[in-house]
GROMACS .gro file of C-alpha atoms in nm:
model
  427
    1UNK     CA    1   0.740   0.026  -0.102
    2UNK     CA    2   1.059  -0.087  -0.278
    3UNK     CA    3   1.040  -0.287  -0.597
    4UNK     CA    4   1.302  -0.412  -0.834
    5UNK     CA    5   1.448  -0.120  -1.023
    6UNK     CA    6   1.382  -0.117  -1.396
    7UNK     CA    7   1.655  -0.257  -1.616
    8UNK     CA    8   1.814  -0.044  -1.886
    9UNK     CA    9   1.702  -0.292  -2.151
   10UNK     CA   10   1.338  -0.265  -2.048
   11UNK     CA   11   1.353   0.111  -2.008
   12UNK     CA   12   1.465   0.146  -2.372
   13UNK     CA   13   1.125   0.022  -2.494
   14UNK     CA   14   0.988   0.369  -2.438
   15UNK     CA   15   0.651   0.535  -2.458
   16UNK     CA   16   0.390   0.422  -2.712
   17UNK     CA   17   0.146   0.707  -2.776
   18UNK     CA   18  -0.155   0.653  -3.003
   19UNK     CA   19  -0.392   0.905  -3.165
   20UNK     CA   20  -0.760   0.890  -3.070
   21UNK     CA   21  -1.085   1.066  -3.159
   22UNK     CA   22  -1.124   1.311  -2.876
   23UNK     CA   23  -1.463   1.383  -2.723
   24UNK     CA   24  -1.509   1.756  -2.681
   25UNK     CA   25  -1.787   1.989  -2.573
   26UNK     CA   26  -1.979   2.160  -2.851
   27UNK     CA   27  -1.928   2.527  -2.755
   28UNK     CA   28  -2.269   2.614  -2.900
   29UNK     CA   29  -2.443   2.374  -2.659
   30UNK     CA   30  -2.290   2.493  -2.329
   31UNK     CA   31  -2.268   2.824  -2.149
   32UNK     CA   32  -1.894   2.852  -2.207
   33UNK     CA   33  -1.600   2.613  -2.226
   34UNK     CA   34  -1.464   2.756  -1.902
   35UNK     CA   35  -1.791   2.684  -1.720
   36UNK     CA   36  -1.783   2.311  -1.805
   37UNK     CA   37  -1.424   2.249  -1.694
   38UNK     CA   38  -1.306   2.134  -1.354
   39UNK     CA   39  -0.981   2.066  -1.172
   40UNK     CA   40  -0.891   1.693  -1.158
   41UNK     CA   41  -1.131   1.489  -0.944
   42UNK     CA   42  -0.894   1.465  -0.646
   43UNK     CA   43  -0.826   1.840  -0.636
   44UNK     CA   44  -1.193   1.937  -0.608
   45UNK     CA   45  -1.263   2.008  -0.240
   46UNK     CA   46  -1.582   1.820  -0.162
   47UNK     CA   47  -1.862   1.907  -0.115
   48UNK     CA   48  -1.817   2.283  -0.158
   49UNK     CA   49  -1.620   2.256  -0.480
   50UNK     CA   50  -1.860   2.008  -0.638
   51UNK     CA   51  -2.161   2.228  -0.566
   52UNK     CA   52  -1.983   2.534  -0.705
   53UNK     CA   53  -1.891   2.354  -1.027
   54UNK     CA   54  -2.235   2.200  -1.070
   55UNK     CA   55  -2.395   2.541  -1.043
   56UNK     CA   56  -2.149   2.687  -1.297
   57UNK     CA   57  -2.313   2.491  -1.581
   58UNK     CA   58  -2.554   2.194  -1.593
   59UNK     CA   59  -2.303   2.016  -1.816
   60UNK     CA   60  -1.992   2.068  -1.602
   61UNK     CA   61  -1.754   1.773  -1.627
   62UNK     CA   62  -1.771   1.730  -1.248
   63UNK     CA   63  -2.104   1.549  -1.306
   64UNK     CA   64  -1.901   1.275  -1.474
   65UNK     CA   65  -1.583   1.266  -1.266
   66UNK     CA   66  -1.754   1.315  -0.926
   67UNK     CA   67  -2.118   1.209  -0.965
   68UNK     CA   68  -2.333   1.272  -0.658
   69UNK     CA   69  -2.566   0.991  -0.547
   70UNK     CA   70  -2.642   0.789  -0.235
   71UNK     CA   71  -2.438   0.474  -0.309
   72UNK     CA   72  -2.123   0.394  -0.507
   73UNK     CA   73  -2.317   0.192  -0.765
   74UNK     CA   74  -2.573   0.471  -0.804
   75UNK     CA   75  -2.291   0.721  -0.859
   76UNK     CA   76  -2.130   0.519  -1.139
   77UNK     CA   77  -2.466   0.447  -1.304
   78UNK     CA   78  -2.549   0.817  -1.289
   79UNK     CA   79  -2.219   0.909  -1.458
   80UNK     CA   80  -2.272   0.651  -1.733
   81UNK     CA   81  -2.630   0.770  -1.793
   82UNK     CA   82  -2.516   1.133  -1.801
   83UNK     CA   83  -2.239   1.060  -2.052
   84UNK     CA   84  -2.477   0.867  -2.280
   85UNK     CA   85  -2.730   1.148  -2.267
   86UNK     CA   86  -2.473   1.415  -2.347
   87UNK     CA   87  -2.351   1.211  -2.643
   88UNK     CA   88  -2.706   1.157  -2.768
   89UNK     CA   89  -2.786   1.528  -2.732
   90UNK     CA   90  -2.463   1.640  -2.900
   91UNK     CA   91  -2.332   1.813  -2.588
   92UNK     CA   92  -2.015   1.609  -2.635
   93UNK     CA   93  -1.907   1.518  -2.990
   94UNK     CA   94  -1.620   1.312  -3.125
   95UNK     CA   95  -1.361   1.475  -3.350
   96UNK     CA   96  -1.385   1.349  -3.709
   97UNK     CA   97  -1.043   1.182  -3.722
   98UNK     CA   98  -0.796   1.044  -3.470
   99UNK     CA   99  -0.520   1.272  -3.356
  100UNK     CA  100  -0.280   1.365  -3.083
  101UNK     CA  101  -0.358   1.692  -2.904
  102UNK     CA  102  -0.123   1.973  -2.810
  103UNK     CA  103  -0.239   2.135  -2.487
  104UNK     CA  104  -0.118   2.470  -2.355
  105UNK     CA  105  -0.166   2.634  -2.017
  106UNK     CA  106  -0.055   2.988  -1.944
  107UNK     CA  107  -0.107   3.216  -1.645
  108UNK     CA  108  -0.064   3.588  -1.600
  109UNK     CA  109   0.275   3.554  -1.430
  110UNK     CA  110   0.480   3.422  -1.719
  111UNK     CA  111   0.417   3.051  -1.660
  112UNK     CA  112   0.381   2.853  -1.985
  113UNK     CA  113   0.330   2.478  -2.009
  114UNK     CA  114   0.273   2.273  -2.323
  115UNK     CA  115   0.241   1.901  -2.375
  116UNK     CA  116   0.089   1.626  -2.586
  117UNK     CA  117  -0.233   1.442  -2.502
  118UNK     CA  118  -0.278   1.091  -2.640
  119UNK     CA  119  -0.367   0.731  -2.558
  120UNK     CA  120  -0.058   0.575  -2.398
  121UNK     CA  121   0.010   0.203  -2.385
  122UNK     CA  122  -0.037   0.093  -2.025
  123UNK     CA  123   0.271  -0.068  -1.871
  124UNK     CA  124   0.368  -0.219  -1.537
  125UNK     CA  125   0.621  -0.030  -1.323
  126UNK     CA  126   0.869  -0.318  -1.365
  127UNK     CA  127   0.886  -0.241  -1.739
  128UNK     CA  128   1.054   0.089  -1.652
  129UNK     CA  129   0.855   0.290  -1.907
  130UNK     CA  130   0.614   0.479  -1.681
  131UNK     CA  131   0.752   0.527  -1.331
  132UNK     CA  132   0.524   0.582  -1.030
  133UNK     CA  133   0.664   0.762  -0.730
  134UNK     CA  134   0.379   0.730  -0.479
  135UNK     CA  135   0.177   0.451  -0.324
  136UNK     CA  136  -0.197   0.439  -0.390
  137UNK     CA  137  -0.504   0.382  -0.175
  138UNK     CA  138  -0.694   0.069  -0.291
  139UNK     CA  139  -1.042   0.214  -0.220
  140UNK     CA  140  -0.970   0.509  -0.450
  141UNK     CA  141  -0.850   0.276  -0.728
  142UNK     CA  142  -1.165   0.067  -0.686
  143UNK     CA  143  -1.380   0.381  -0.709
  144UNK     CA  144  -1.208   0.508  -1.025
  145UNK     CA  145  -1.221   0.159  -1.181
  146UNK     CA  146  -1.596   0.134  -1.123
  147UNK     CA  147  -1.643   0.476  -1.282
  148UNK     CA  148  -1.435   0.390  -1.590
  149UNK     CA  149  -1.608   0.052  -1.632
  150UNK     CA  150  -1.950   0.215  -1.621
  151UNK     CA  151  -1.868   0.503  -1.856
  152UNK     CA  152  -1.623   0.307  -2.076
  153UNK     CA  153  -1.426   0.627  -2.101
  154UNK     CA  154  -1.112   0.800  -1.979
  155UNK     CA  155  -1.270   1.120  -1.848
  156UNK     CA  156  -0.954   1.319  -1.767
  157UNK     CA  157  -0.586   1.283  -1.859
  158UNK     CA  158  -0.308   1.192  -1.619
  159UNK     CA  159  -0.006   1.422  -1.605
  160UNK     CA  160   0.323   1.251  -1.698
  161UNK     CA  161   0.663   1.414  -1.739
  162UNK     CA  162   0.971   1.319  -1.937
  163UNK     CA  163   1.296   1.493  -2.028
  164UNK     CA  164   1.350   1.499  -2.403
  165UNK     CA  165   1.389   1.843  -2.563
  166UNK     CA  166   1.377   1.677  -2.905
  167UNK     CA  167   1.142   1.622  -3.198
  168UNK     CA  168   0.823   1.618  -2.991
  169UNK     CA  169   0.899   1.960  -2.846
  170UNK     CA  170   0.959   2.093  -3.198
  171UNK     CA  171   0.625   1.953  -3.321
  172UNK     CA  172   0.449   2.097  -3.017
  173UNK     CA  173   0.587   2.445  -3.076
  174UNK     CA  174   0.513   2.438  -3.449
  175UNK     CA  175   0.157   2.328  -3.378
  176UNK     CA  176   0.109   2.608  -3.125
  177UNK     CA  177   0.167   2.863  -3.400
  178UNK     CA  178  -0.159   2.758  -3.568
  179UNK     CA  179  -0.511   2.868  -3.471
  180UNK     CA  180  -0.632   2.641  -3.187
  181UNK     CA  181  -0.934   2.412  -3.177
  182UNK     CA  182  -1.039   2.587  -2.859
  183UNK     CA  183  -0.926   2.861  -2.626
  184UNK     CA  184  -1.070   2.951  -2.288
  185UNK     CA  185  -0.977   3.113  -1.958
  186UNK     CA  186  -1.085   2.943  -1.638
  187UNK     CA  187  -1.176   3.121  -1.315
  188UNK     CA  188  -0.830   3.052  -1.168
  189UNK     CA  189  -0.686   3.286  -1.435
  190UNK     CA  190  -0.527   3.012  -1.648
  191UNK     CA  191  -0.555   3.041  -2.025
  192UNK     CA  192  -0.604   2.706  -2.201
  193UNK     CA  193  -0.559   2.625  -2.571
  194UNK     CA  194  -0.590   2.294  -2.757
  195UNK     CA  195  -0.477   2.186  -3.105
  196UNK     CA  196  -0.495   1.852  -3.287
  197UNK     CA  197  -0.211   1.679  -3.470
  198UNK     CA  198  -0.356   1.463  -3.747
  199UNK     CA  199  -0.084   1.480  -4.013
  200UNK     CA  200   0.061   1.125  -4.031
  201UNK     CA  201   0.418   1.252  -4.067
  202UNK     CA  202   0.390   1.475  -3.760
  203UNK     CA  203   0.224   1.198  -3.558
  204UNK     CA  204   0.501   0.955  -3.661
  205UNK     CA  205   0.769   1.209  -3.562
  206UNK     CA  206   0.620   1.238  -3.213
  207UNK     CA  207   0.578   0.861  -3.175
  208UNK     CA  208   0.935   0.792  -3.285
  209UNK     CA  209   1.075   1.048  -3.043
  210UNK     CA  210   0.866   0.927  -2.748
  211UNK     CA  211   0.961   0.564  -2.816
  212UNK     CA  212   1.301   0.650  -2.666
  213UNK     CA  213   1.161   0.819  -2.356
  214UNK     CA  214   1.075   0.717  -2.001
  215UNK     CA  215   0.803   0.904  -1.810
  216UNK     CA  216   0.737   0.987  -1.448
  217UNK     CA  217   0.380   1.001  -1.317
  218UNK     CA  218   0.351   1.358  -1.194
  219UNK     CA  219  -0.020   1.346  -1.114
  220UNK     CA  220  -0.264   1.058  -1.145
  221UNK     CA  221  -0.118   0.755  -0.965
  222UNK     CA  222  -0.464   0.624  -0.879
  223UNK     CA  223  -0.585   0.658  -1.235
  224UNK     CA  224  -0.272   0.482  -1.369
  225UNK     CA  225  -0.330   0.201  -1.120
  226UNK     CA  226  -0.689   0.195  -1.245
  227UNK     CA  227  -0.568   0.163  -1.605
  228UNK     CA  228  -0.355  -0.134  -1.499
  229UNK     CA  229  -0.648  -0.301  -1.322
  230UNK     CA  230  -0.885  -0.254  -1.614
  231UNK     CA  231  -0.629  -0.374  -1.868
  232UNK     CA  232  -0.589  -0.694  -1.662
  233UNK     CA  233  -0.966  -0.747  -1.672
  234UNK     CA  234  -0.988  -0.734  -2.054
  235UNK     CA  235  -0.806  -0.975  -2.288
  236UNK     CA  236  -0.557  -0.798  -2.511
  237UNK     CA  237  -0.582  -0.645  -2.766
  238UNK     CA  238  -0.854  -0.413  -2.636
  239UNK     CA  239  -0.909  -0.037  -2.593
  240UNK     CA  240  -0.818  -0.089  -2.226
  241UNK     CA  241  -0.455  -0.146  -2.331
  242UNK     CA  242  -0.422   0.234  -2.348
  243UNK     CA  243  -0.507   0.522  -2.116
  244UNK     CA  244  -0.546   0.897  -2.160
  245UNK     CA  245  -0.239   1.102  -2.060
  246UNK     CA  246  -0.081   1.443  -2.097
  247UNK     CA  247   0.295   1.420  -2.156
  248UNK     CA  248   0.500   1.729  -2.066
  249UNK     CA  249   0.868   1.762  -2.153
  250UNK     CA  250   1.010   1.923  -1.839
  251UNK     CA  251   1.342   1.989  -2.012
  252UNK     CA  252   1.147   2.246  -2.215
  253UNK     CA  253   0.860   2.325  -1.976
  254UNK     CA  254   0.954   2.270  -1.610
  255UNK     CA  255   0.664   2.188  -1.380
  256UNK     CA  256   0.598   2.344  -1.043
  257UNK     CA  257   0.617   2.104  -0.751
  258UNK     CA  258   0.399   2.184  -0.453
  259UNK     CA  259   0.315   2.003  -0.134
  260UNK     CA  260  -0.009   1.826  -0.052
  261UNK     CA  261  -0.123   1.908   0.299
  262UNK     CA  262  -0.303   1.694   0.558
  263UNK     CA  263  -0.615   1.775   0.754
  264UNK     CA  264  -0.646   1.559   1.065
  265UNK     CA  265  -1.009   1.528   1.166
  266UNK     CA  266  -1.086   1.499   1.535
  267UNK     CA  267  -0.736   1.590   1.652
  268UNK     CA  268  -0.729   1.938   1.808
  269UNK     CA  269  -0.406   2.130   1.771
  270UNK     CA  270  -0.352   2.133   2.148
  271UNK     CA  271  -0.362   1.751   2.156
  272UNK     CA  272  -0.131   1.723   1.855
  273UNK     CA  273   0.121   1.953   2.020
  274UNK     CA  274   0.101   1.774   2.355
  275UNK     CA  275   0.180   1.444   2.186
  276UNK     CA  276   0.499   1.576   2.021
  277UNK     CA  277   0.629   1.749   2.333
  278UNK     CA  278   0.991   1.644   2.378
  279UNK     CA  279   1.000   1.462   2.043
  280UNK     CA  280   1.024   1.769   1.816
  281UNK     CA  281   1.123   2.126   1.872
  282UNK     CA  282   0.804   2.332   1.871
  283UNK     CA  283   0.796   2.705   1.799
  284UNK     CA  284   0.481   2.920   1.809
  285UNK     CA  285   0.454   3.158   1.512
  286UNK     CA  286   0.214   3.448   1.552
  287UNK     CA  287   0.251   3.560   1.188
  288UNK     CA  288   0.045   3.553   0.864
  289UNK     CA  289   0.033   3.234   0.656
  290UNK     CA  290   0.283   3.363   0.398
  291UNK     CA  291   0.542   3.437   0.666
  292UNK     CA  292   0.481   3.103   0.835
  293UNK     CA  293   0.543   2.923   0.505
  294UNK     CA  294   0.870   3.111   0.459
  295UNK     CA  295   0.977   3.000   0.806
  296UNK     CA  296   0.884   2.642   0.713
  297UNK     CA  297   1.092   2.665   0.394
  298UNK     CA  298   1.394   2.788   0.590
  299UNK     CA  299   1.358   2.514   0.850
  300UNK     CA  300   1.321   2.248   0.578
  301UNK     CA  301   1.668   2.333   0.449
  302UNK     CA  302   1.809   2.196   0.774
  303UNK     CA  303   1.591   1.885   0.812
  304UNK     CA  304   1.237   1.765   0.860
  305UNK     CA  305   0.988   2.040   0.940
  306UNK     CA  306   0.609   2.082   0.949
  307UNK     CA  307   0.361   2.358   1.024
  308UNK     CA  308   0.060   2.281   1.241
  309UNK     CA  309  -0.245   2.508   1.224
  310UNK     CA  310  -0.608   2.511   1.322
  311UNK     CA  311  -0.617   2.714   1.644
  312UNK     CA  312  -0.571   3.057   1.488
  313UNK     CA  313  -0.192   3.052   1.479
  314UNK     CA  314   0.095   2.843   1.344
  315UNK     CA  315   0.332   2.603   1.517
  316UNK     CA  316   0.659   2.494   1.358
  317UNK     CA  317   0.774   2.140   1.429
  318UNK     CA  318   1.138   2.067   1.344
  319UNK     CA  319   1.452   1.897   1.477
  320UNK     CA  320   1.291   1.557   1.546
  321UNK     CA  321   1.453   1.337   1.809
  322UNK     CA  322   1.707   1.110   1.638
  323UNK     CA  323   1.611   0.815   1.856
  324UNK     CA  324   1.247   0.856   1.761
  325UNK     CA  325   1.334   0.847   1.391
  326UNK     CA  326   1.557   0.542   1.437
  327UNK     CA  327   1.271   0.356   1.608
  328UNK     CA  328   1.001   0.448   1.360
  329UNK     CA  329   1.155   0.486   1.011
  330UNK     CA  330   1.215   0.158   0.821
  331UNK     CA  331   1.587   0.098   0.780
  332UNK     CA  332   1.569  -0.093   0.449
  333UNK     CA  333   1.517   0.211   0.225
  334UNK     CA  334   1.753   0.463   0.063
  335UNK     CA  335   1.856   0.754   0.282
  336UNK     CA  336   1.680   0.998   0.046
  337UNK     CA  337   1.351   0.818   0.119
  338UNK     CA  338   1.417   0.793   0.493
  339UNK     CA  339   1.473   1.168   0.518
  340UNK     CA  340   1.160   1.276   0.329
  341UNK     CA  341   0.916   1.491   0.525
  342UNK     CA  342   0.632   1.268   0.402
  343UNK     CA  343   0.813   0.960   0.535
  344UNK     CA  344   0.860   1.117   0.878
  345UNK     CA  345   0.501   1.239   0.880
  346UNK     CA  346   0.349   0.902   0.793
  347UNK     CA  347   0.586   0.659   0.964
  348UNK     CA  348   0.661   0.866   1.275
  349UNK     CA  349   0.392   1.123   1.344
  350UNK     CA  350   0.078   0.963   1.205
  351UNK     CA  351   0.150   0.603   1.294
  352UNK     CA  352   0.349   0.622   1.618
  353UNK     CA  353   0.278   0.961   1.775
  354UNK     CA  354  -0.078   1.055   1.677
  355UNK     CA  355  -0.204   0.703   1.595
  356UNK     CA  356  -0.399   0.816   1.287
  357UNK     CA  357  -0.466   0.569   1.003
  358UNK     CA  358  -0.343   0.727   0.680
  359UNK     CA  359  -0.603   0.559   0.460
  360UNK     CA  360  -0.916   0.651   0.658
  361UNK     CA  361  -1.116   0.946   0.519
  362UNK     CA  362  -1.284   0.972   0.859
  363UNK     CA  363  -0.947   1.059   1.015
  364UNK     CA  364  -0.744   1.234   0.744
  365UNK     CA  365  -0.798   1.439   0.428
  366UNK     CA  366  -0.540   1.532   0.165
  367UNK     CA  367  -0.580   1.890   0.039
  368UNK     CA  368  -0.374   2.077  -0.221
  369UNK     CA  369  -0.474   2.433  -0.131
  370UNK     CA  370  -0.282   2.569   0.167
  371UNK     CA  371  -0.529   2.834   0.281
  372UNK     CA  372  -0.822   2.593   0.242
  373UNK     CA  373  -0.648   2.338   0.465
  374UNK     CA  374  -0.599   2.595   0.740
  375UNK     CA  375  -0.955   2.727   0.710
  376UNK     CA  376  -1.107   2.380   0.730
  377UNK     CA  377  -0.896   2.292   1.036
  378UNK     CA  378  -1.006   2.611   1.212
  379UNK     CA  379  -1.370   2.555   1.121
  380UNK     CA  380  -1.379   2.185   1.214
  381UNK     CA  381  -1.153   2.190   1.520
  382UNK     CA  382  -0.893   1.963   1.359
  383UNK     CA  383  -0.523   2.000   1.286
  384UNK     CA  384  -0.377   2.113   0.953
  385UNK     CA  385  -0.031   1.974   0.880
  386UNK     CA  386   0.135   2.195   0.618
  387UNK     CA  387   0.420   2.046   0.418
  388UNK     CA  388   0.715   2.184   0.219
  389UNK     CA  389   0.742   2.052  -0.140
  390UNK     CA  390   0.996   1.797  -0.261
  391UNK     CA  391   1.220   1.879  -0.558
  392UNK     CA  392   1.139   1.701  -0.887
  393UNK     CA  393   1.493   1.560  -0.912
  394UNK     CA  394   1.450   1.377  -0.580
  395UNK     CA  395   1.117   1.232  -0.694
  396UNK     CA  396   1.257   1.115  -1.029
  397UNK     CA  397   1.571   0.966  -0.873
  398UNK     CA  398   1.372   0.759  -0.623
  399UNK     CA  399   1.132   0.645  -0.895
  400UNK     CA  400   1.421   0.523  -1.109
  401UNK     CA  401   1.538   0.317  -0.812
  402UNK     CA  402   1.194   0.156  -0.793
  403UNK     CA  403   1.121   0.330  -0.461
  404UNK     CA  404   0.776   0.479  -0.407
  405UNK     CA  405   0.717   0.772  -0.177
  406UNK     CA  406   0.438   0.788   0.081
  407UNK     CA  407   0.102   0.860  -0.082
  408UNK     CA  408   0.015   1.218  -0.167
  409UNK     CA  409   0.374   1.334  -0.122
  410UNK     CA  410   0.380   1.582  -0.407
  411UNK     CA  411   0.159   1.800  -0.621
  412UNK     CA  412   0.300   1.869  -0.967
  413UNK     CA  413   0.141   2.142  -1.169
  414UNK     CA  414  -0.018   2.306  -1.332
  415UNK     CA  415  -0.254   2.012  -1.373
  416UNK     CA  416  -0.457   1.973  -1.691
  417UNK     CA  417  -0.810   2.102  -1.669
  418UNK     CA  418  -1.070   1.827  -1.690
  419UNK     CA  419  -1.336   1.864  -1.958
  420UNK     CA  420  -1.134   1.992  -2.254
  421UNK     CA  421  -1.085   1.652  -2.420
  422UNK     CA  422  -1.209   1.304  -2.318
  423UNK     CA  423  -1.147   0.957  -2.460
  424UNK     CA  424  -1.438   0.720  -2.519
  425UNK     CA  425  -1.308   0.367  -2.557
  426UNK     CA  426  -1.557   0.266  -2.825
  427UNK     CA  427  -1.541   0.570  -3.054
   0.00000   0.00000   0.00000
């Protein structure tokens, strides 16, 4: 959807980041910090992932971000009851003074990411301060809003990026030389460390630097839309004027951009291929997944390309019919948007060729893990549509034009682990 692009005057207002008293697990009251963490709620593959995390520790954060009960209202009530109980029992405790938090993620392959966690003033896209780049699904926003209302908490930070390479980066790196508040290694091999910044001069230095910056939502569009909805429901000033975020300076710490794949329920691969016959070039690839993804990457350099899987092999779709694209892609958008793989997938393949509603969980699932998407398609008899990632520069350029990409177009990472620091609105 195209909106009015942000003006330079509005964009200069910048980011307003506020310290808060973080809620953190008492390490003496849980099995381990690693065992109570979780990926963000929308990365957990339900129900297998939820069950795995619940069994890891009775206090795993997944019991708050993805409560399991028979009805939506029962789920939110369960999460609120669980959070109150954990606070009463001292499982979660509030830090003694407000602060900003430096968060570090490191893997065994040389990847290092650091950023600042704080309570960010919520702003509309038209203000040009926080730029979305994807559309959202209203039912998901409604679900997250009900959860936040019930718990009166921001349970996991969004991931925002900006390009500064200034004072904030210097404060972050100085802080990371100190002993951390916590350090843990999660089962995916990532090492996590967290520090607090409570010195007023250091906090002011970060705030002054960020006041000149503009951020892109890398991960968490639905939660940002939820922040906006909840702010509108509460007269200002209120704690709902701010939301929990992780800000990463990608000039200093570039993010990885990966694709989010689609699992089409109830559409066998044979039927999907029959429907595109004559509309795309189709090549059968009898190779391992890694080789198939390399072929997809090569084909994507020349134009739109997708991998279909689910029948034990891979099928490359590329070179779409120009007439088909002209009939199905809206003409009132920038050429960079019209040529996106996600645009062609949603506007052409899903809507016009396969007739699959993109917002129906009964028909389509959005999965980050490539191998898991293929395995589920093979197990369920559906079709996996594997995508090639979009470059960050393309995403940021479209966002600055006020143009949103089709939902679930990108997966920026690494994403912050949920459960290391929470924000209760009334503490």
